[in-house]
Amino acid sequence: MIKLVYFAWVRERIGKSEEEIVLPESVSTVSGLLDHLKERGEEYRYALEHSEVIRVALDHRHSQHDAEIGNASEIALFPPMTGG
Amino acid sequence: MIATVLVQSEDFDIAAEIQKLTAGDRDVGAVVTFTGVCRDEAGKLSALELEHYPGMAEQEIERIAKQAGKRWPLTGLIAIHRFGRIRPGENIVLVVAASKHRHAAFEAASFMMDFMKSRAPFWKKEIFLDGTEGGWVDARTKDDDALDRWSEE
């Protein structure tokens, strides 16, 4: 099981702030995860339709889409940040 | 140099934060503060709703503060970022950088803000006076470009 957390409009479009899923063995990278999530339903396809803008953090650290998920226990998906 | 990083919903007291970096430290010659304040967007905005990623928000700002501490000879650094509902005129973010000389304090404060805007996990949503949601504020490429000037050769 891996914990997924969503923020801002990614959270709103998916309709939940977090969930736990079982990653298929074929999914090893962040981009593989994004492709896998898009198959989970319309709300995921809507949230991730422009997946190139989606930012990802593995265990609280910014990561690239080609990063290996490795043994991360929490993966966050969110839009570009607008703090400050 | 130990940086103080706070992510909180309550407001902060700028004078009290400055005091923390100068009290009892006679080596401080410069204190630079930056305060980010909520605008009313020509009278339309009722509030901003700031969402954040608890845990990562603190850690990311600490990572940025650590880099600032490596690049400039600071005597102290404080970064406070608020979350929740913030109304026009209210504070959003504070950076206080202290050093022996002004150059390091100015640069470090500016560096902190540039990186916090683009790397700290916070998102702003606009709430208008008529109660409608204005939607999520778009990230500006200008903010990403601002990071380039800090890239070291």
GROMACS .gro file of C-alpha atoms in nm:
model
  237
    1MET     CA    1   0.000   0.000   0.000
    2ILE     CA    2   0.112   0.350  -0.075
    3LYS     CA    3  -0.045   0.672   0.049
    4LEU     CA    4  -0.142   0.932  -0.209
    5VAL     CA    5  -0.223   1.289  -0.107
    6TYR     CA    6  -0.372   1.559  -0.329
    7PHE     CA    7  -0.382   1.937  -0.298
    8ALA     CA    8  -0.560   2.241  -0.443
    9TRP     CA    9  -0.737   2.174  -0.774
   10VAL     CA   10  -0.590   1.827  -0.805
   11ARG     CA   11  -0.768   1.742  -0.476
   12GLU     CA   12  -1.091   1.908  -0.588
   13ARG     CA   13  -1.099   1.734  -0.925
   14ILE     CA   14  -1.022   1.389  -0.785
   15GLY     CA   15  -1.274   1.454  -0.508
   16LYS     CA   16  -1.063   1.340  -0.214
   17SER     CA   17  -0.761   1.463  -0.025
   18GLU     CA   18  -0.591   1.129   0.027
   19GLU     CA   19  -0.619   0.757  -0.030
   20GLU     CA   20  -0.417   0.439  -0.009
   21ILE     CA   21  -0.370   0.224  -0.314
   22VAL     CA   22  -0.182  -0.087  -0.410
   23LEU     CA   23   0.070  -0.007  -0.681
   24PRO     CA   24   0.080  -0.261  -0.961
   25GLU     CA   25   0.428  -0.410  -0.999
   26SER     CA   26   0.452  -0.260  -1.345
   27VAL     CA   27   0.447   0.093  -1.200
   28SER     CA   28   0.795   0.203  -1.091
   29THR     CA   29   0.818   0.573  -1.179
   30VAL     CA   30   0.614   0.884  -1.111
   31SER     CA   31   0.498   0.907  -1.473
   32GLY     CA   32   0.396   0.541  -1.456
   33LEU     CA   33   0.187   0.625  -1.149
   34LEU     CA   34   0.019   0.917  -1.327
   35ASP     CA   35  -0.070   0.691  -1.621
   36HIS     CA   36  -0.201   0.428  -1.383
   37LEU     CA   37  -0.418   0.679  -1.195
   38LYS     CA   38  -0.574   0.805  -1.519
   39GLU     CA   39  -0.717   0.457  -1.565
   40ARG     CA   40  -0.896   0.475  -1.231
   41GLY     CA   41  -1.177   0.693  -1.359
   42GLU     CA   42  -1.303   1.011  -1.517
   43GLU     CA   43  -1.218   1.229  -1.214
   44TYR     CA   44  -0.855   1.120  -1.230
   45ARG     CA   45  -0.839   1.179  -1.606
   46TYR     CA   46  -0.981   1.528  -1.548
   47ALA     CA   47  -0.735   1.609  -1.266
   48LEU     CA   48  -0.436   1.475  -1.456
   49GLU     CA   49  -0.528   1.562  -1.815
   50HIS     CA   50  -0.236   1.806  -1.843
   51SER     CA   51  -0.009   1.580  -1.648
   52GLU     CA   52   0.302   1.775  -1.750
   53VAL     CA   53   0.201   2.058  -1.513
   54ILE     CA   54   0.140   1.827  -1.217
   55ARG     CA   55   0.405   1.859  -0.946
   56VAL     CA   56   0.502   1.557  -0.742
   57ALA     CA   57   0.661   1.506  -0.403
   58LEU     CA   58   0.795   1.172  -0.282
   59ASP     CA   59   0.800   1.161   0.099
   60HIS     CA   60   0.783   1.543   0.121
   61ARG     CA   61   1.055   1.608  -0.140
   62HIS     CA   62   0.996   1.761  -0.483
   63SER     CA   63   1.056   1.500  -0.752
   64GLN     CA   64   1.059   1.481  -1.129
   65HIS     CA   65   0.819   1.272  -1.336
   66ASP     CA   66   1.098   1.035  -1.438
   67ALA     CA   67   1.192   0.968  -1.074
   68GLU     CA   68   1.176   0.615  -0.938
   69ILE     CA   69   0.913   0.575  -0.668
   70GLY     CA   70   1.144   0.334  -0.485
   71ASN     CA   71   1.023   0.278  -0.128
   72ALA     CA   72   0.849   0.612  -0.087
   73SER     CA   73   0.554   0.576   0.147
   74GLU     CA   74   0.371   0.899   0.062
   75ILE     CA   75   0.331   1.052  -0.282
   76ALA     CA   76   0.176   1.397  -0.321
   77LEU     CA   77   0.029   1.536  -0.643
   78PHE     CA   78  -0.044   1.907  -0.672
   79PRO     CA   79  -0.048   2.204  -0.909
   80PRO     CA   80   0.238   2.456  -0.932
   81MET     CA   81   0.268   2.637  -0.601
   82THR     CA   82   0.138   2.988  -0.537
   83GLY     CA   83   0.249   3.073  -0.185
   84GLY     CA   84   0.441   3.373  -0.066
   85MET     CA   85   2.308   2.976   1.213
   86ILE     CA   86   1.984   2.814   1.319
   87ALA     CA   87   1.683   2.922   1.118
   88THR     CA   88   1.336   2.942   1.269
   89VAL     CA   89   1.063   2.819   1.036
   90LEU     CA   90   0.697   2.845   1.131
   91VAL     CA   91   0.386   2.746   0.938
   92GLN     CA   92   0.082   2.872   1.123
   93SER     CA   93  -0.270   3.007   1.083
   94GLU     CA   94  -0.229   3.291   1.332
   95ASP     CA   95  -0.077   3.629   1.255
   96PHE     CA   96   0.279   3.726   1.350
   97ASP     CA   97   0.431   4.028   1.522
   98ILE     CA   98   0.705   4.169   1.300
   99ALA     CA   99   0.871   4.379   1.572
  100ALA     CA  100   0.881   4.082   1.809
  101GLU     CA  101   1.040   3.861   1.543
  102ILE     CA  102   1.310   4.121   1.470
  103GLN     CA  103   1.376   4.143   1.843
  104LYS     CA  104   1.443   3.768   1.855
  105LEU     CA  105   1.729   3.808   1.607
  106THR     CA  106   1.888   4.110   1.769
  107ALA     CA  107   1.838   4.055   2.142
  108GLY     CA  108   2.169   3.977   2.304
  109ASP     CA  109   2.358   3.954   1.975
  110ARG     CA  110   2.585   4.256   1.937
  111ASP     CA  111   2.734   4.119   1.617
  112VAL     CA  112   2.421   4.196   1.416
  113GLY     CA  113   2.463   4.500   1.195
  114ALA     CA  114   2.174   4.452   0.953
  115VAL     CA  115   1.821   4.317   0.973
  116VAL     CA  116   1.611   4.293   0.656
  117THR     CA  117   1.243   4.200   0.674
  118PHE     CA  118   1.003   4.115   0.396
  119THR     CA  119   0.630   4.095   0.464
  120GLY     CA  120   0.385   3.961   0.206
  121VAL     CA  121   0.037   4.110   0.249
  122CYS     CA  122  -0.300   4.012   0.100
  123ARG     CA  123  -0.425   4.261  -0.166
  124ASP     CA  124  -0.793   4.331  -0.227
  125GLU     CA  125  -0.759   4.311  -0.609
  126ALA     CA  126  -0.931   4.645  -0.679
  127GLY     CA  127  -1.191   4.593  -0.410
  128LYS     CA  128  -1.316   4.257  -0.543
  129LEU     CA  129  -1.146   4.020  -0.303
  130SER     CA  130  -1.298   3.921   0.028
  131ALA     CA  131  -1.020   3.681   0.128
  132LEU     CA  132  -0.758   3.434   0.017
  133GLU     CA  133  -0.784   3.075   0.129
  134LEU     CA  134  -0.434   2.936   0.164
  135GLU     CA  135  -0.401   2.561   0.147
  136HIS     CA  136  -0.074   2.396   0.244
  137TYR     CA  137   0.087   2.054   0.268
  138PRO     CA  138   0.147   2.003   0.642
  139GLY     CA  139   0.487   1.854   0.711
  140MET     CA  140   0.632   1.920   0.370
  141ALA     CA  141   0.566   2.296   0.395
  142GLU     CA  142   0.790   2.324   0.703
  143GLN     CA  143   1.052   2.086   0.564
  144GLU     CA  144   1.074   2.261   0.229
  145ILE     CA  145   1.112   2.606   0.387
  146GLU     CA  146   1.377   2.461   0.618
  147ARG     CA  147   1.565   2.326   0.316
  148ILE     CA  148   1.552   2.669   0.152
  149ALA     CA  149   1.665   2.835   0.476
  150LYS     CA  150   1.955   2.592   0.501
  151GLN     CA  151   2.069   2.687   0.150
  152ALA     CA  152   2.044   3.057   0.240
  153GLY     CA  153   2.255   2.990   0.548
  154LYS     CA  154   2.522   2.825   0.333
  155ARG     CA  155   2.532   3.105   0.078
  156TRP     CA  156   2.540   3.409   0.307
  157PRO     CA  157   2.702   3.473   0.646
  158LEU     CA  158   2.378   3.519   0.839
  159THR     CA  159   2.353   3.559   1.213
  160GLY     CA  160   1.985   3.463   1.212
  161LEU     CA  161   1.691   3.383   0.987
  162ILE     CA  162   1.317   3.357   1.050
  163ALA     CA  163   1.054   3.249   0.797
  164ILE     CA  164   0.685   3.241   0.885
  165HIS     CA  165   0.415   3.140   0.635
  166ARG     CA  166   0.047   3.153   0.726
  167PHE     CA  167  -0.232   2.928   0.601
  168GLY     CA  168  -0.611   2.940   0.618
  169ARG     CA  169  -0.834   3.236   0.544
  170ILE     CA  170  -0.647   3.564   0.507
  171ARG     CA  171  -0.824   3.894   0.440
  172PRO     CA  172  -0.697   4.197   0.246
  173GLY     CA  173  -0.450   4.394   0.453
  174GLU     CA  174  -0.351   4.092   0.660
  175ASN     CA  175  -0.005   3.938   0.661
  176ILE     CA  176   0.068   3.622   0.463
  177VAL     CA  177   0.440   3.565   0.491
  178LEU     CA  178   0.739   3.702   0.680
  179VAL     CA  179   1.112   3.667   0.626
  180VAL     CA  180   1.361   3.824   0.865
  181ALA     CA  181   1.729   3.791   0.778
  182ALA     CA  182   2.005   3.922   1.004
  183SER     CA  183   2.374   3.952   0.934
  184LYS     CA  184   2.679   4.158   1.014
  185HIS     CA  185   2.647   4.362   0.696
  186ARG     CA  186   2.343   4.458   0.489
  187HIS     CA  187   2.431   4.288   0.161
  188ALA     CA  188   2.396   3.935   0.296
  189ALA     CA  189   2.069   4.017   0.473
  190PHE     CA  190   1.911   4.176   0.164
  191GLU     CA  191   2.018   3.894  -0.065
  192ALA     CA  192   1.917   3.617   0.172
  193ALA     CA  193   1.569   3.765   0.228
  194SER     CA  194   1.516   3.797  -0.146
  195PHE     CA  195   1.643   3.442  -0.208
  196MET     CA  196   1.410   3.305   0.062
  197MET     CA  197   1.106   3.471  -0.094
  198ASP     CA  198   1.188   3.365  -0.450
  199PHE     CA  199   1.223   3.003  -0.344
  200MET     CA  200   0.928   3.002  -0.106
  201LYS     CA  201   0.699   3.129  -0.382
  202SER     CA  202   0.792   2.853  -0.624
  203ARG     CA  203   0.894   2.561  -0.399
  204ALA     CA  204   0.702   2.582  -0.070
  205PRO     CA  205   0.379   2.379  -0.101
  206PHE     CA  206   0.112   2.649  -0.060
  207TRP     CA  207  -0.179   2.728  -0.290
  208LYS     CA  208  -0.399   3.039  -0.292
  209LYS     CA  209  -0.768   3.041  -0.376
  210GLU     CA  210  -0.955   3.368  -0.420
  211ILE     CA  211  -1.284   3.429  -0.241
  212PHE     CA  212  -1.480   3.725  -0.380
  213LEU     CA  213  -1.698   3.971  -0.188
  214ASP     CA  214  -2.018   3.819  -0.325
  215GLY     CA  215  -1.914   3.489  -0.167
  216THR     CA  216  -1.825   3.318  -0.494
  217GLU     CA  217  -1.497   3.139  -0.532
  218GLY     CA  218  -1.267   3.305  -0.781
  219GLY     CA  219  -1.069   2.990  -0.831
  220TRP     CA  220  -0.710   2.897  -0.773
  221VAL     CA  221  -0.448   3.159  -0.835
  222ASP     CA  222  -0.234   3.064  -1.137
  223ALA     CA  223   0.136   3.014  -1.087
  224ARG     CA  224   0.332   3.269  -1.283
  225THR     CA  225   0.629   3.167  -1.496
  226LYS     CA  226   0.786   3.494  -1.377
  227ASP     CA  227   0.814   3.337  -1.033
  228ASP     CA  228   0.994   3.034  -1.175
  229ASP     CA  229   1.222   3.259  -1.378
  230ALA     CA  230   1.309   3.442  -1.056
  231LEU     CA  231   1.490   3.128  -0.939
  232ASP     CA  232   1.730   3.139  -1.233
  233ARG     CA  233   1.915   3.442  -1.106
  234TRP     CA  234   2.023   3.241  -0.801
  235SER     CA  235   2.168   2.954  -0.999
  236GLU     CA  236   2.534   2.922  -0.923
  237GLU     CA  237   2.784   2.888  -1.205
   0.00000   0.00000   0.00000
